[in-house]
mmCIF file of N, CA and C in Angstrom:
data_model
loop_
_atom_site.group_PDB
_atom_site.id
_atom_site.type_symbol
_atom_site.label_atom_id
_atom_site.label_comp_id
_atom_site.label_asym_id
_atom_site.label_seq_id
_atom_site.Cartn_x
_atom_site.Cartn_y
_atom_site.Cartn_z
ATOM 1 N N UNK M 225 78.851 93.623 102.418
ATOM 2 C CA UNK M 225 80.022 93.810 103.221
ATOM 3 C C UNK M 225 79.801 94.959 104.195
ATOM 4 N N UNK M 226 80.608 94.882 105.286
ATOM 5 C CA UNK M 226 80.656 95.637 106.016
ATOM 6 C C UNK M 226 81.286 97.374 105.398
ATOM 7 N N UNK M 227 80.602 98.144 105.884
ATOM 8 C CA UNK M 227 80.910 99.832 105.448
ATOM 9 C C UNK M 227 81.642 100.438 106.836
ATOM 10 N N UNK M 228 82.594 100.982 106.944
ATOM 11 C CA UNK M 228 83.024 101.927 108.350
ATOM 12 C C UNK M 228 83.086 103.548 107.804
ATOM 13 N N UNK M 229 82.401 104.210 108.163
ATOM 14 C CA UNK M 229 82.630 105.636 107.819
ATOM 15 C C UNK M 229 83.211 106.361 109.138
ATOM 16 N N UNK M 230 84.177 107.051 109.220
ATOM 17 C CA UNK M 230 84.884 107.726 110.321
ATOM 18 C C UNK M 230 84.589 109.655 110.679
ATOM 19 N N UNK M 231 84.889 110.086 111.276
ATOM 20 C CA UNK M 231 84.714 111.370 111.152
ATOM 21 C C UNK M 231 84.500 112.012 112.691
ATOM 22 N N UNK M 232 85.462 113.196 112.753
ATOM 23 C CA UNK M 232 85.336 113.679 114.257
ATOM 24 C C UNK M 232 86.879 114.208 113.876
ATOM 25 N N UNK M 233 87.616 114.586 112.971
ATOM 26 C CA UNK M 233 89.164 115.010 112.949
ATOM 27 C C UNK M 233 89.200 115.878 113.005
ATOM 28 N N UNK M 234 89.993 116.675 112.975
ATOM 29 C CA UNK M 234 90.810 118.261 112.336
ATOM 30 C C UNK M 234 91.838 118.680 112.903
ATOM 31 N N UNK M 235 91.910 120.217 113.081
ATOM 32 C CA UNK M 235 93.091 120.316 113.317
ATOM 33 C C UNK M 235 93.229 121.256 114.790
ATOM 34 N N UNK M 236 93.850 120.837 115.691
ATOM 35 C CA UNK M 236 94.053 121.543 117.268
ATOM 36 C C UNK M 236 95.277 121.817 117.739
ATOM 37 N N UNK M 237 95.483 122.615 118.641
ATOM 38 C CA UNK M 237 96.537 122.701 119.424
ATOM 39 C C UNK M 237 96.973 122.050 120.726
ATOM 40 N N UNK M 238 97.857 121.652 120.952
ATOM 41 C CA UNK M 238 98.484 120.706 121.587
ATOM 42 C C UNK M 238 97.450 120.886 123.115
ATOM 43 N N UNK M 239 97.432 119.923 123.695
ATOM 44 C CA UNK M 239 96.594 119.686 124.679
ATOM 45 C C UNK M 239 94.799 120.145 124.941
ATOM 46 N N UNK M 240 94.465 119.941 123.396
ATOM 47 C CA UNK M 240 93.350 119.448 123.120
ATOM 48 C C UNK M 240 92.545 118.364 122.994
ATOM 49 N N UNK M 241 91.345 118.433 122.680
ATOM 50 C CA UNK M 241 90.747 117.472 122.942
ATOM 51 C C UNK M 241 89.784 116.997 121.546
ATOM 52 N N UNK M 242 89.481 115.351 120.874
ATOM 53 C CA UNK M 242 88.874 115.506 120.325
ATOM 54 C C UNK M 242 87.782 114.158 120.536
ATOM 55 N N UNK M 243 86.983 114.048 120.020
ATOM 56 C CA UNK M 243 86.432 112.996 119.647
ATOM 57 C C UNK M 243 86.046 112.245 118.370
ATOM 58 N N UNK M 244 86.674 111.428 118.083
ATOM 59 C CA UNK M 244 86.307 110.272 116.827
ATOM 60 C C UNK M 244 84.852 109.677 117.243
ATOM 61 N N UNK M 245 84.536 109.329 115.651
ATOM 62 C CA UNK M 245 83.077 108.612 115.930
ATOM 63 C C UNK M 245 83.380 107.521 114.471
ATOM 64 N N UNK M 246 83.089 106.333 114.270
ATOM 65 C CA UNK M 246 83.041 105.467 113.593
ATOM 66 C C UNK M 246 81.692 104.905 113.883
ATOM 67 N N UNK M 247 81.147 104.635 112.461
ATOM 68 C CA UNK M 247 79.936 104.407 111.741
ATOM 69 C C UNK M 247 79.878 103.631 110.864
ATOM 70 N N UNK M 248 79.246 101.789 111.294
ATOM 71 C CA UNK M 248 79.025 100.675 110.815
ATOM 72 C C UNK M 248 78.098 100.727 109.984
ATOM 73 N N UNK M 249 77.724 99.984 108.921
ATOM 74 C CA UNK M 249 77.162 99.528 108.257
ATOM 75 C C UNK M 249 76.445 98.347 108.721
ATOM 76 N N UNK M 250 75.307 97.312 108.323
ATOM 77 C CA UNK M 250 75.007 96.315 108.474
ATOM 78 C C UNK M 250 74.384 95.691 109.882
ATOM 79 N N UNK M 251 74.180 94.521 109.978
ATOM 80 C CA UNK M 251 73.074 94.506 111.266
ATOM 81 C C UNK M 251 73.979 93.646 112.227
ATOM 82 N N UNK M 252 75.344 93.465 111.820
ATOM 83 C CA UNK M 252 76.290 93.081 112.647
ATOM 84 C C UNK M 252 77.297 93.271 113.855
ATOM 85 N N UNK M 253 76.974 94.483 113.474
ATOM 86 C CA UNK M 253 77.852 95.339 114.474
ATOM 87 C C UNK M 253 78.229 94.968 115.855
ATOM 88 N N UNK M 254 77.271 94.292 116.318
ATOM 89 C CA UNK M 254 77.078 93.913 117.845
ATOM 90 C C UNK M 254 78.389 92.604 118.043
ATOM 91 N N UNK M 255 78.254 91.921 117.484
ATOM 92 C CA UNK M 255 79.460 91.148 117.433
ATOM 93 C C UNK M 255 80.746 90.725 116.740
ATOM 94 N N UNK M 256 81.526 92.033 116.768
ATOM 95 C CA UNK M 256 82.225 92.821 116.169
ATOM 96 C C UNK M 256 83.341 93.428 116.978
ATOM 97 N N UNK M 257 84.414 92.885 116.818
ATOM 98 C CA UNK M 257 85.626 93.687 117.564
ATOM 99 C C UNK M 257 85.875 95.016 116.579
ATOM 100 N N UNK M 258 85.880 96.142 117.624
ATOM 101 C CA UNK M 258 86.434 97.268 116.870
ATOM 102 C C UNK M 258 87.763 97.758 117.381
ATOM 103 N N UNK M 259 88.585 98.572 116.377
ATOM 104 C CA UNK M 259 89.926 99.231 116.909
ATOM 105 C C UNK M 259 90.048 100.212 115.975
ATOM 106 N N UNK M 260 91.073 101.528 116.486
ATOM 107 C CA UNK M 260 91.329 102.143 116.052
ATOM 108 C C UNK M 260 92.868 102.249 115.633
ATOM 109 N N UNK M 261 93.485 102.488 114.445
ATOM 110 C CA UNK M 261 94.514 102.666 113.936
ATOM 111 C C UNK M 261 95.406 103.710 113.577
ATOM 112 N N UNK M 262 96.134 104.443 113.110
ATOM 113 C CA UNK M 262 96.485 105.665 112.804
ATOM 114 C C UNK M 262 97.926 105.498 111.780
ATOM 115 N N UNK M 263 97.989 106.146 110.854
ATOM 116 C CA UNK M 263 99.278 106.214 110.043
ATOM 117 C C UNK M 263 99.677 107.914 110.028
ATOM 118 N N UNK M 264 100.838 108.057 109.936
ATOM 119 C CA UNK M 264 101.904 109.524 109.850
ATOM 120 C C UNK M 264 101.937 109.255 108.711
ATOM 121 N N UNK M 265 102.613 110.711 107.876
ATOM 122 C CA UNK M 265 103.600 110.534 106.937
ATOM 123 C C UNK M 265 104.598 109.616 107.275
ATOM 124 N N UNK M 266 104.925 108.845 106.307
ATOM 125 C CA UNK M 266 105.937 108.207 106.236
ATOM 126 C C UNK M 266 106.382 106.972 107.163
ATOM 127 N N UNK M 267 105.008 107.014 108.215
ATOM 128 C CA UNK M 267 104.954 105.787 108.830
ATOM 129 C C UNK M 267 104.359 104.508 108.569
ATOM 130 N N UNK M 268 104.526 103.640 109.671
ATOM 131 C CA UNK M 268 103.902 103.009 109.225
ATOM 132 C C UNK M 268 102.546 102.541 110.077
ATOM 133 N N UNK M 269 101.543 102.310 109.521
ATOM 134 C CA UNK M 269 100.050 102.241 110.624
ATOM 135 C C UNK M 269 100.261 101.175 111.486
ATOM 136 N N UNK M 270 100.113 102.143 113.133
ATOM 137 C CA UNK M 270 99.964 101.552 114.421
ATOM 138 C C UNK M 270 98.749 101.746 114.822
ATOM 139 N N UNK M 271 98.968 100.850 115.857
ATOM 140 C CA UNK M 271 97.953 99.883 116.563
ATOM 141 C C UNK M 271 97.566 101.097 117.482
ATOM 142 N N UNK M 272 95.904 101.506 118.032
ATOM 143 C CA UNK M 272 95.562 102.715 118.806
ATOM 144 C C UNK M 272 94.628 102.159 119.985
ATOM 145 N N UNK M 273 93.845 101.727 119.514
ATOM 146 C CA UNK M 273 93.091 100.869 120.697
ATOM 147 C C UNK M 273 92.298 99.883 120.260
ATOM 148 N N UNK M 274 91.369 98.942 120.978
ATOM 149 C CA UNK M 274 90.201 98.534 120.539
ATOM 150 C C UNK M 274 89.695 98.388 121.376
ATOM 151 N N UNK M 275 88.465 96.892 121.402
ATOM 152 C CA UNK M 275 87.440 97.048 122.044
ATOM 153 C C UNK M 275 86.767 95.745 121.412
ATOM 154 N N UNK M 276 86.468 95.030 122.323
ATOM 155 C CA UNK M 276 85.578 93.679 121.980
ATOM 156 C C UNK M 276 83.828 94.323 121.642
ATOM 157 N N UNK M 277 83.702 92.604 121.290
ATOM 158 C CA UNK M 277 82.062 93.054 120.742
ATOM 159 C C UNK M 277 81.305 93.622 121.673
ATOM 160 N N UNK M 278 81.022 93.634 123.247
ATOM 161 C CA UNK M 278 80.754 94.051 123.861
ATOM 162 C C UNK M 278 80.312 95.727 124.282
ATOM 163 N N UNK M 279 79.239 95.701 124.591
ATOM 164 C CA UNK M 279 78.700 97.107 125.277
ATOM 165 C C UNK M 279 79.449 97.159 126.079
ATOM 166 N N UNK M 280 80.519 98.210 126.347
ATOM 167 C CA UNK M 280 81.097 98.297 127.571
ATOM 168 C C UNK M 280 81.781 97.089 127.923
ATOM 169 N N UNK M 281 82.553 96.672 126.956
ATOM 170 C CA UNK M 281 83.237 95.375 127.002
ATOM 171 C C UNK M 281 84.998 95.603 127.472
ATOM 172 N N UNK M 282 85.549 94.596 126.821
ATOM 173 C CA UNK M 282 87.439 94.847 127.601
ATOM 174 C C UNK M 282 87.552 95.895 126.072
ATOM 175 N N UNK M 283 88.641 96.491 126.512
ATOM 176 C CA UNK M 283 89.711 97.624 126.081
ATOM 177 C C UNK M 283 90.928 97.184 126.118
ATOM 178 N N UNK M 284 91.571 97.916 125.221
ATOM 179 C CA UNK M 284 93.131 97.746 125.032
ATOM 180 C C UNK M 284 93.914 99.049 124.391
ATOM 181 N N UNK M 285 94.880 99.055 124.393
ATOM 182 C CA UNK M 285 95.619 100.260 124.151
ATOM 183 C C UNK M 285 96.663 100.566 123.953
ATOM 184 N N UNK M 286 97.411 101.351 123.403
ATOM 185 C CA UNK M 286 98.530 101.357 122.982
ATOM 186 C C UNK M 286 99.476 102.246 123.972
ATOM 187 N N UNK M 287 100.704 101.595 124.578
ATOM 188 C CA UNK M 287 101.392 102.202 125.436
ATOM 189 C C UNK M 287 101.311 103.819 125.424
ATOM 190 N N UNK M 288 101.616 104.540 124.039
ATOM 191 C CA UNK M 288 101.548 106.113 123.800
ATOM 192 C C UNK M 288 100.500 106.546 124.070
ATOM 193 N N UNK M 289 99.704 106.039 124.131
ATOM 194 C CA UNK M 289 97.878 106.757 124.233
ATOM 195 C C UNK M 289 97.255 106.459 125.495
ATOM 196 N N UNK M 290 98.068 105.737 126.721
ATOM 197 C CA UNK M 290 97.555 105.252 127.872
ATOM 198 C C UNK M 290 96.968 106.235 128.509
ATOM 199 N N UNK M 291 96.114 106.530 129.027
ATOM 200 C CA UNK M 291 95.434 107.905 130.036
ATOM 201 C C UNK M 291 95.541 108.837 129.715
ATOM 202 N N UNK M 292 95.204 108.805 127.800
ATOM 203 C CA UNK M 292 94.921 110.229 127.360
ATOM 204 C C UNK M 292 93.657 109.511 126.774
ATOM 205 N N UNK M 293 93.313 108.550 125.734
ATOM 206 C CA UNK M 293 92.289 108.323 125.184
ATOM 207 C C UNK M 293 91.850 107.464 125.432
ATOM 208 N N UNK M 294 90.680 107.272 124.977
ATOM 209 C CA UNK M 294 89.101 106.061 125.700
ATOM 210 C C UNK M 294 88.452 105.958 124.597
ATOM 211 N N UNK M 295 88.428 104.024 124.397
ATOM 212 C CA UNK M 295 87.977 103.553 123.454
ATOM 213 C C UNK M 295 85.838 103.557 123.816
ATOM 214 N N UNK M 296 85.120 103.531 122.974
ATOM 215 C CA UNK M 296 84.103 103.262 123.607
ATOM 216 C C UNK M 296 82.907 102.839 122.532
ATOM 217 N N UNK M 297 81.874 101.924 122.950
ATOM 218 C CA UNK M 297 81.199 101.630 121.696
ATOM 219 C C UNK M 297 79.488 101.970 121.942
ATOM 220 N N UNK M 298 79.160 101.915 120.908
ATOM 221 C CA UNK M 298 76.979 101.862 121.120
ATOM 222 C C UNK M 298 76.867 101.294 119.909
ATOM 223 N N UNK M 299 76.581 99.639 120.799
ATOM 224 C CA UNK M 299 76.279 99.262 119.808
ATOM 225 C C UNK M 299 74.757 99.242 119.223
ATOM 226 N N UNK M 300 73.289 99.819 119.896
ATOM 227 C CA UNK M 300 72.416 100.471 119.083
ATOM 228 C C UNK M 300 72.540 100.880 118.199
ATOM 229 N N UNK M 301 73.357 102.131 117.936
ATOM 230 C CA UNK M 301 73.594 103.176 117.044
ATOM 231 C C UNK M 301 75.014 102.268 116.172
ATOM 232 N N UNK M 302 75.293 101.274 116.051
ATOM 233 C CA UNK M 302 76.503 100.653 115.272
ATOM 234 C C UNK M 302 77.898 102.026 114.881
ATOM 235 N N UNK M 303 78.152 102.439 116.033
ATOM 236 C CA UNK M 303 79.120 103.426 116.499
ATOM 237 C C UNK M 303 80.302 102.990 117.771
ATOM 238 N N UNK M 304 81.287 103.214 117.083
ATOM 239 C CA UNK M 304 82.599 102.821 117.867
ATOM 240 C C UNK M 304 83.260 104.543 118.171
ATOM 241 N N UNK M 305 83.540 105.379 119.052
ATOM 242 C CA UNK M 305 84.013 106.461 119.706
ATOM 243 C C UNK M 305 85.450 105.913 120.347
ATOM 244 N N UNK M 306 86.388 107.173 119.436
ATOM 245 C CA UNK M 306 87.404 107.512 120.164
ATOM 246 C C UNK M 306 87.740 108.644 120.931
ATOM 247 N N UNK M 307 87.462 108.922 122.572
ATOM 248 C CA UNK M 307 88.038 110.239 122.751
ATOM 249 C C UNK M 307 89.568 110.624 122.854
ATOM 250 N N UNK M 308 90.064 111.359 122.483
ATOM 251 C CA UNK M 308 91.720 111.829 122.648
ATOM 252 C C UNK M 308 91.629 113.163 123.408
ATOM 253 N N UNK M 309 91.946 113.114 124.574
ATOM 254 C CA UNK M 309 92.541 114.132 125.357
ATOM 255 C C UNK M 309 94.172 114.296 125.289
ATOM 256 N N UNK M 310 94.726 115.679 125.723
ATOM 257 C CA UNK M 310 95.877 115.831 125.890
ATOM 258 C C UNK M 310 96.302 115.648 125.253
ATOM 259 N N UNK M 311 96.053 115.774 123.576
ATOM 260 C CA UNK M 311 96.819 115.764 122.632
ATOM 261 C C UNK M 311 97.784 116.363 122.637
ATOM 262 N N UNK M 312 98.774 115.501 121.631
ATOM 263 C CA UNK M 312 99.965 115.870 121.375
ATOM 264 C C UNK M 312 100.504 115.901 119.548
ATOM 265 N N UNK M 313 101.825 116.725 119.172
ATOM 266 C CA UNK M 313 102.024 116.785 117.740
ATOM 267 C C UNK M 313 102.038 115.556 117.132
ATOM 268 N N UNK M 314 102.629 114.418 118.198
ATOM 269 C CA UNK M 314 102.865 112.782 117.685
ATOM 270 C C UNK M 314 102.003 112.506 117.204
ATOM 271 N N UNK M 315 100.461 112.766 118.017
ATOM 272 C CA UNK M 315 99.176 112.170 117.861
ATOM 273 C C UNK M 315 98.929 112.400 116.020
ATOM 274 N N UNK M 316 99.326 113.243 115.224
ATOM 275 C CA UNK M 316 99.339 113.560 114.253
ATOM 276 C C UNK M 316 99.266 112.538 113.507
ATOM 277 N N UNK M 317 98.162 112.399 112.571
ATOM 278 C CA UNK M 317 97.665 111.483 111.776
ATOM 279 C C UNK M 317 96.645 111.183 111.214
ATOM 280 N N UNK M 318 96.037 110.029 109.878
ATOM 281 C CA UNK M 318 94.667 109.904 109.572
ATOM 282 C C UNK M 318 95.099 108.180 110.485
ATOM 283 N N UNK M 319 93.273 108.884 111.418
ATOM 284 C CA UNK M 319 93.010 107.505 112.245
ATOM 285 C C UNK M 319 92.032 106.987 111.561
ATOM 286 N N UNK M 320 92.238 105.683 111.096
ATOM 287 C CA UNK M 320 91.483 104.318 110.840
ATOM 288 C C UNK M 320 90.456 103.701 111.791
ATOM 289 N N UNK M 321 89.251 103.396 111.448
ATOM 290 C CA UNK M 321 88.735 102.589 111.999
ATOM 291 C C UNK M 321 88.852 101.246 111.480
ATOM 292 N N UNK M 322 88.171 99.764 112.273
ATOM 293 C CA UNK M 322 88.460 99.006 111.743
ATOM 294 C C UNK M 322 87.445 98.026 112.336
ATOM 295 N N UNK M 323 87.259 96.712 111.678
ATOM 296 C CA UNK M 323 86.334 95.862 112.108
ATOM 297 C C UNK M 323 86.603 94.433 111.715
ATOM 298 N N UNK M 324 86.299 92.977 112.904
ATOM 299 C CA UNK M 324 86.127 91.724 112.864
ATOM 300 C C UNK M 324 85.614 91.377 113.364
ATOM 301 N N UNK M 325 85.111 90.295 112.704
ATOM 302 C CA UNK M 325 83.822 89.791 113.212
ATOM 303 C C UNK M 325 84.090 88.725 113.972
ATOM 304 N N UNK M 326 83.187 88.283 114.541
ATOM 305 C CA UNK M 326 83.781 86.692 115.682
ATOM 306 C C UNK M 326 85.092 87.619 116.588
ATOM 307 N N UNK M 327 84.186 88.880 116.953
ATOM 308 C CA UNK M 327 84.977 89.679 118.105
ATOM 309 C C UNK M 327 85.006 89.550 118.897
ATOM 310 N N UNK M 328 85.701 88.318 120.039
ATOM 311 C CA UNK M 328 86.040 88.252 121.259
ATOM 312 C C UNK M 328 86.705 88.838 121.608
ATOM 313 N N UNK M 329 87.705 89.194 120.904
ATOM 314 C CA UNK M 329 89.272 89.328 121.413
ATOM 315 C C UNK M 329 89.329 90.857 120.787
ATOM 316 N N UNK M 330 90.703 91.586 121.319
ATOM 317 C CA UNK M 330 90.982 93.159 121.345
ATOM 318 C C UNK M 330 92.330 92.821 120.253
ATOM 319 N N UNK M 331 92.320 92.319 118.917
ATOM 320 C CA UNK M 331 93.367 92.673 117.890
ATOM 321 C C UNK M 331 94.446 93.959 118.047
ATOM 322 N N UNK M 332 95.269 93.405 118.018
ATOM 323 C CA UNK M 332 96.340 94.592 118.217
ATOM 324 C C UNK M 332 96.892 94.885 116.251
ATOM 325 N N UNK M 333 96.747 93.829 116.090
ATOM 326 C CA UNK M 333 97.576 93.837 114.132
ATOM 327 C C UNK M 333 96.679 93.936 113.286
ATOM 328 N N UNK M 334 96.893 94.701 112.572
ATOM 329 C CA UNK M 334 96.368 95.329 111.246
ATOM 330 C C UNK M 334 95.457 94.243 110.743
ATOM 331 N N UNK M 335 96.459 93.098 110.680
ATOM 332 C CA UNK M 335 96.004 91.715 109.640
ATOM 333 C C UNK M 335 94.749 91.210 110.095
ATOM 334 N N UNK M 336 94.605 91.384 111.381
ATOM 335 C CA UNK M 336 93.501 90.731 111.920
ATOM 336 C C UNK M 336 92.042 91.481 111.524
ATOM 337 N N UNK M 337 92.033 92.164 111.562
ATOM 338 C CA UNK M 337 91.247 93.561 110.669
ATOM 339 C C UNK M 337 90.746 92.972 109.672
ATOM 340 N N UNK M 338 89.370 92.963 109.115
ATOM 341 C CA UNK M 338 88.498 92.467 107.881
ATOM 342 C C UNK M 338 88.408 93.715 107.293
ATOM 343 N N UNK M 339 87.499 94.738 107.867
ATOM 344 C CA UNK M 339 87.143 95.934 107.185
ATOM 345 C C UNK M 339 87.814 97.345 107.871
ATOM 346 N N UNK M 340 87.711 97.986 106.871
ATOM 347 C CA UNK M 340 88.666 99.328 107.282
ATOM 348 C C UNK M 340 87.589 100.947 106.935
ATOM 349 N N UNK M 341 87.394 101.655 107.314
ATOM 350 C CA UNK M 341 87.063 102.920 107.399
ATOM 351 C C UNK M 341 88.420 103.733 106.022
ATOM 352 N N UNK M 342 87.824 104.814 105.035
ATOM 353 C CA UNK M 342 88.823 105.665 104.500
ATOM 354 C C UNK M 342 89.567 106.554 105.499
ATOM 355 N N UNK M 343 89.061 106.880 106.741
ATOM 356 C CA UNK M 343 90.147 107.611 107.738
ATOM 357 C C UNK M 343 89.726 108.650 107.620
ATOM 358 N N UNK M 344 90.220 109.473 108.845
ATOM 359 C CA UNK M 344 89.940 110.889 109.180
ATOM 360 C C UNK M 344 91.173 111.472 110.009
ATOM 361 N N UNK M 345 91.386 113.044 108.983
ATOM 362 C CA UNK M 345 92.675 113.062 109.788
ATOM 363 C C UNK M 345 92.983 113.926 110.623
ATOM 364 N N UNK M 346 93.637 113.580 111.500
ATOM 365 C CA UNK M 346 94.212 114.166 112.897
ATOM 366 C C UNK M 346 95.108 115.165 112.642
ATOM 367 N N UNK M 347 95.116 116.564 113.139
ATOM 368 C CA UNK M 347 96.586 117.388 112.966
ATOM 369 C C UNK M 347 96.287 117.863 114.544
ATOM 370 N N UNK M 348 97.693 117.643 114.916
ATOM 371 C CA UNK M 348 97.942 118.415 116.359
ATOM 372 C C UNK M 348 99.071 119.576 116.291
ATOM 373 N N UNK M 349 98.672 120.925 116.408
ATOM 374 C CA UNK M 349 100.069 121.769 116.211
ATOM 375 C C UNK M 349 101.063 122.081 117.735
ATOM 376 N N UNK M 350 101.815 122.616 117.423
ATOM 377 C CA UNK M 350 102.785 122.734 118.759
ATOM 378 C C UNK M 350 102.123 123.886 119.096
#
């Protein structure tokens, strides 16, 4: 099975900057939709971006995160990158990576998701 290991979190002050890095397992990677996810306390896990199987393929995104963060992939290195600029306290959360295979398409729902990353978590302070 597919493995996602995540890592690039911690903790910043508001209009910082970070970068996520997600780390595949297996010799599949290449055709592979990836996205990123995020849950709050007490929320419930939304949709952050993704990214078709493609090197430099289509993107998608979530209205809140529009022209602050950039989805991006290598697929050599079986690595999916999230950058987050201009963070904010909202941004607050453990972000998920995630993976399907027969990745044409940019999944917006959880369900569509095969494999999941344990998460890495985000704190943004005021």
């Amino acid at each position: 099975q597919v493995q996602l290991v995540e890592s690039g979190g911690g903790l910043v002050q508001a209009a910082a900057s970070l970068r996520l890095s997600c780390v595949a397992s297996g010799r599949a990677f290449s055709t592979y939709a990836m996205g990123w996810f995020r849950q709050a306390p007490g929320k419930e896990r939304e949709f952050v971006a993704a990214i078709n199987f493609y090197s430099g393929g289509s993107t998608s995104y979530a209205d809140s995160v529009k022209g602050r963060f950039t989805i991006s992939r290598d697929n050599p290195k079986n690595t999916v990158y999230l950058q987050m600029n201009s963070l904010k306290p909202e941004d607050t959360a453990i972000y998920y990576c995630a993976a399907r295979s027969a990745g044409y398409y940019t999944p917006h729902t959880a369900g569509e998701y095969t494999y999941w990353g344990r998460g890495t978590q985000v704190t943004v302070s005021s």
